[in-house]
Coordinates of C-alpha atoms in Angstrom, one line a residue:
X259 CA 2.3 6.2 -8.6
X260 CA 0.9 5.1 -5.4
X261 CA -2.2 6.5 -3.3
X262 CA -1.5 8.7 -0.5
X263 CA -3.1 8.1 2.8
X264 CA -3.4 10.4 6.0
X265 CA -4.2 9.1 9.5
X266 CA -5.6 11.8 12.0
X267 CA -5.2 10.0 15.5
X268 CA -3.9 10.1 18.5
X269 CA -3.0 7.1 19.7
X270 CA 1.0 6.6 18.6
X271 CA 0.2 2.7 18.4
X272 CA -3.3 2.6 16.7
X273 CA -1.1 5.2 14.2
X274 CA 2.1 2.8 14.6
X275 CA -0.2 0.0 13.5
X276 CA -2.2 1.4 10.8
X277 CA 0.7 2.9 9.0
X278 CA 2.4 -0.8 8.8
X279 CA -0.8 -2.2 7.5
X280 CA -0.7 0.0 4.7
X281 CA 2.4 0.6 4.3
X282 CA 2.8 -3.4 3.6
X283 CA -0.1 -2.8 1.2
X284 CA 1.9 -0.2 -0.9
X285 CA 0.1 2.7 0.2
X286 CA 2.1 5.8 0.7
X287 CA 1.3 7.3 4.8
X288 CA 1.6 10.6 6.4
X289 CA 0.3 10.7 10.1
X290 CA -0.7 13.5 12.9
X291 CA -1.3 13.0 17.0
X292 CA -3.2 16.1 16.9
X293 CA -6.1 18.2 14.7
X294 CA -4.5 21.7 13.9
X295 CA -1.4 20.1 12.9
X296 CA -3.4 17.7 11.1
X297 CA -5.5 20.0 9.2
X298 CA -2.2 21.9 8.5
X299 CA -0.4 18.8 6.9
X300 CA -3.6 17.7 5.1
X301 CA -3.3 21.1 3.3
X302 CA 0.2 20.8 2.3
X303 CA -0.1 17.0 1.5
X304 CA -3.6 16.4 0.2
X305 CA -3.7 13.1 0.4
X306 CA -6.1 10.7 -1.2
X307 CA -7.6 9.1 1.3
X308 CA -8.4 10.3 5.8
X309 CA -8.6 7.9 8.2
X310 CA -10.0 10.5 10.9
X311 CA -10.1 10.1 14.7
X312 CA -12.9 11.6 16.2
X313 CA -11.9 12.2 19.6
X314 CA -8.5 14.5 18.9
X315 CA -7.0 16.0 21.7
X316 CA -7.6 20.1 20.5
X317 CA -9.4 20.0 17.2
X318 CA -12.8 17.4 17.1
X319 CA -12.7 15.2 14.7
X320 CA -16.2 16.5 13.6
X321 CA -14.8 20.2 13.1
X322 CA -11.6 18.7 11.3
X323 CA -14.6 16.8 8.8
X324 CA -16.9 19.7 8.7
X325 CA -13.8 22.4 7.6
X326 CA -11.9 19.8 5.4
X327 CA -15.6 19.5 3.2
X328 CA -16.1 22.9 3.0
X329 CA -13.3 22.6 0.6
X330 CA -12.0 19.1 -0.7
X331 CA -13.8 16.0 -2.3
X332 CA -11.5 13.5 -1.1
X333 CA -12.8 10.2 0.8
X334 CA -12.6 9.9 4.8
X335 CA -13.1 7.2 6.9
X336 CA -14.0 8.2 10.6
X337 CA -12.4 6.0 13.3
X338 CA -14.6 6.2 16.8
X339 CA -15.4 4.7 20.4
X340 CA -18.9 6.6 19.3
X341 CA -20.8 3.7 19.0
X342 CA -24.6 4.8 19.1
X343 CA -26.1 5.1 16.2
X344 CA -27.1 8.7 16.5
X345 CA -23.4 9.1 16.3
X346 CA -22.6 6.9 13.5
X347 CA -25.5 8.9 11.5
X348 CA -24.5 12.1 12.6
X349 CA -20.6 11.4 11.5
X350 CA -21.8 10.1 8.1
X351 CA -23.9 14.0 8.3
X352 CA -20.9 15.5 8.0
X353 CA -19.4 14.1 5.3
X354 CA -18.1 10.9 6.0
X355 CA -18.1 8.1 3.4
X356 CA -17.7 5.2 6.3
X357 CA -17.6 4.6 9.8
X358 CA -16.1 2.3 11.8
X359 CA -16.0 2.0 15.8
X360 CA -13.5 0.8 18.4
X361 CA -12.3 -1.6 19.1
X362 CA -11.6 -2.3 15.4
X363 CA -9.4 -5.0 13.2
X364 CA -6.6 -3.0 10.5
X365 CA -7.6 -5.4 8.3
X366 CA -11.5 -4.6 8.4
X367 CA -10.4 -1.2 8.2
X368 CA -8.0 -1.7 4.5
X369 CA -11.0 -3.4 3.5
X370 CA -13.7 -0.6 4.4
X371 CA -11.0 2.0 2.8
X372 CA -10.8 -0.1 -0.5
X373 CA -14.2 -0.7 -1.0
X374 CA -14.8 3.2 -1.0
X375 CA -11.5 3.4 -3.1
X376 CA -13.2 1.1 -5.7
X377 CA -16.3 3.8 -5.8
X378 CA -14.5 6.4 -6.4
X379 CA -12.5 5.1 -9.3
X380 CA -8.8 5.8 -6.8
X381 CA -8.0 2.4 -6.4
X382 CA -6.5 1.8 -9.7
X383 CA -3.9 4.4 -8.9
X384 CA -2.6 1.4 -6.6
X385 CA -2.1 -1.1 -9.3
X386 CA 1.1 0.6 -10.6
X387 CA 4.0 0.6 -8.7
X388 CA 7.5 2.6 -9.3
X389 CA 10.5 2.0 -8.0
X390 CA 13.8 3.2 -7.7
X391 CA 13.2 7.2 -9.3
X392 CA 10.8 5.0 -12.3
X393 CA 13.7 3.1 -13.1
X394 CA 11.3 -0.3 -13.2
X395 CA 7.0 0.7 -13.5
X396 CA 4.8 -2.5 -12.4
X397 CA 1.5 -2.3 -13.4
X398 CA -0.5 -5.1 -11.9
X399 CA -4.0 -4.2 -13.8
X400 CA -1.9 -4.7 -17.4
X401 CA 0.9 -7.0 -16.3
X402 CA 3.7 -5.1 -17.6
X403 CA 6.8 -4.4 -16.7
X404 CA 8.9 -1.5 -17.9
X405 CA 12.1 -1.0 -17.2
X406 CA 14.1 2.7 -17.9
X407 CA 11.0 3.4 -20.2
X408 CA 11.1 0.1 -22.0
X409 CA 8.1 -3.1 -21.6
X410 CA 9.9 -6.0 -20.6
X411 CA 8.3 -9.7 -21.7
X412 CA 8.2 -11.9 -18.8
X413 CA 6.5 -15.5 -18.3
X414 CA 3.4 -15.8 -15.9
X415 CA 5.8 -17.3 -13.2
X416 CA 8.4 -14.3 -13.2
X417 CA 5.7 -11.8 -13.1
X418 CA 4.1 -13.2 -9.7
X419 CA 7.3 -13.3 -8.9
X420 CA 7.9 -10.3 -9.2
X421 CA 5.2 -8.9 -7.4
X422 CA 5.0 -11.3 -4.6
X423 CA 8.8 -9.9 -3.6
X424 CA 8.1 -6.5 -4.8
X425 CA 5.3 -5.7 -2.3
X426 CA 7.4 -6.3 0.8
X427 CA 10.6 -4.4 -0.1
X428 CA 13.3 -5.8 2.0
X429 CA 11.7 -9.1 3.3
X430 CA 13.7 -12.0 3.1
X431 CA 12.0 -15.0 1.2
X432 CA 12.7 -18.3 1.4
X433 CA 12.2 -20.7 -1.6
X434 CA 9.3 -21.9 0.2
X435 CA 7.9 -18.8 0.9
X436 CA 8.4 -17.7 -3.3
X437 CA 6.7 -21.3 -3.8
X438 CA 3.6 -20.5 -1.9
X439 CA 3.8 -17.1 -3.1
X440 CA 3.3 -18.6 -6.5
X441 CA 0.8 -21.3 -5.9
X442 CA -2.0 -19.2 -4.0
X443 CA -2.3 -17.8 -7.7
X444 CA -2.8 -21.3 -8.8
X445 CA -1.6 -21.0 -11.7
X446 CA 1.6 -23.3 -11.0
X447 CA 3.0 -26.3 -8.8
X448 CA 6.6 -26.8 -8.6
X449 CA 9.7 -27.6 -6.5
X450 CA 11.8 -25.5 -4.0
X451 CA 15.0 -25.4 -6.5
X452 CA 12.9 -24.4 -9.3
X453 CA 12.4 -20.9 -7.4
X454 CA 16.1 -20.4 -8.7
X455 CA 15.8 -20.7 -12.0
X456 CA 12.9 -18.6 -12.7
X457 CA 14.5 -16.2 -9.8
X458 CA 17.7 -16.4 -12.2
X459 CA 15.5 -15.7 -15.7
X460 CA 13.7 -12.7 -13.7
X461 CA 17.1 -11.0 -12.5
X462 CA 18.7 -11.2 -16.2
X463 CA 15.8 -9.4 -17.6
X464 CA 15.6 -6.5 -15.2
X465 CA 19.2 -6.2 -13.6
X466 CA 21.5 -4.1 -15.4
X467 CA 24.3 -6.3 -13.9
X468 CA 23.2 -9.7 -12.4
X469 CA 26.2 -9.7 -11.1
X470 CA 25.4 -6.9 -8.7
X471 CA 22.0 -7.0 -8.7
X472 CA 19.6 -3.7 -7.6
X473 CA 16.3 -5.2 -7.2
X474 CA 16.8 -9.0 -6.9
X475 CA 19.1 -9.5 -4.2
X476 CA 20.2 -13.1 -3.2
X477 CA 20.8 -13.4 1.2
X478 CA 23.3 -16.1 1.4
X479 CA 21.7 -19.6 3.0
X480 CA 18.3 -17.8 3.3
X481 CA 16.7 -16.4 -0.1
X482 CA 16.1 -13.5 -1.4
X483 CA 15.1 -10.3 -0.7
X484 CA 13.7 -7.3 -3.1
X485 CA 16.4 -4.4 -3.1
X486 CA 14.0 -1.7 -5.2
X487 CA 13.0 1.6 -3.1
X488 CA 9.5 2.3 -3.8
X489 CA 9.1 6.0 -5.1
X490 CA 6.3 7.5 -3.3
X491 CA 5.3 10.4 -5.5
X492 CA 1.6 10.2 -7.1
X493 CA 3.3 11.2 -10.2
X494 CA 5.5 9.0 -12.1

């Protein structure tokens, strides 16, 4: 289960970098250069969340706003060089739940779509995580772990664990970078070479084979890396 969120804008790197952001924050991203083509995957789709470009190149932004409420609920963050405040008021008119103008940090704008995610009660969609077609179910909010249907019991250590590598599919960590993964929880101080051992205790309670291992997946004289897929239906 993961929340679904659409960028309207038509800049290819503002989209290129927006989508990594959230992307890296688990979100699940579809994207459009253009308003009709927009409007037409925002139908199909209907995501959870619109991050919406004012100045499209066929469709306004404003139109795109004023059609999508005439029919949908769902949150929208307006992205615009319109900086007056005539503007901002008159974007928040229409429907908007935030506004935030260009130039703009990703970061400020994760944190403006969380804060209306919180509102809304959508954010807690975010706290469970699937992977590979459900085969293992994190849920952050409980810390639990399921795995083909079935809670698995791990220590404080293996869960963070866990997470840290499981919300950058594919990244390489070091043990350094699992250490201080760890200790900005605070919960725990160790040494490099005891990243293997609780790395070896996580992978024999979730691999099938450790042998062969499908989500904790050793890079030879580097680290490890998490192998899951992230499943990016809303449904589990």
């Amino acid at each position: 289960m993961s929340i679904h969120v659409m960028v309207m804008e038509d800049e290819p790197m503002m989209i290129d970098v927006l989508t990594a952001y959230l992307e890296k924050e688990g979100y699940e991203v579809s994207s459009s250069k253009n308003g009709k083509e927009g409007l037409d995957l925002f139908w199909e789709k209907q995501p959870d969340f619109l991050i919406l470009d004012l100045m499209l190149p066929d469709l306004t932004g404003e139109e795109i706003c004023t059609r999508i409420r005439q029919k949908s609920e769902v949150p929208i963050l307006i992205l615009s060089a319109k900086s007056t405040e005539e503007e901002r008021i008159q974007g928040m008119m229409l429907g908007a739940d935030d506004y935030v103008t260009k130039p703009f940090s990703p970061k400020e704008v994760i944190v403006r779509m969380e804060a209306i995610l919180r509102r809304t009660g959508l954010l807690s969609k975010k706290s469970i995580q699937s992977f590979n077609k459900g085969i293992l179910v994190i849920d952050n909010k409980k810390k639990q772990v399921t795995l083909h249907d079935e809670e698995i019991t791990l220590t404080p250590i293996e869960f963070h664990t866990l997470i840290a590598m499981s919300k950058e599919p594919g990244r390489v960590f070091s043990r350094a970078d699992l250490l201080e993964k760890i200790q900005e929880d605070r919960f725990y101080e160790g040494y490099e070479r005891s990243v293997d051992v609780h790395v070896k205790n996580l992978r024999k309670k979730i691999e099938k084979d450790t042998r062969h291992p499908e989500f904790i997946v050793t890079v030879f004289g580097m680290g490890y890396k998490f192998g899951g897929k992230r499943d990016v239906s809303n449904s589990l």
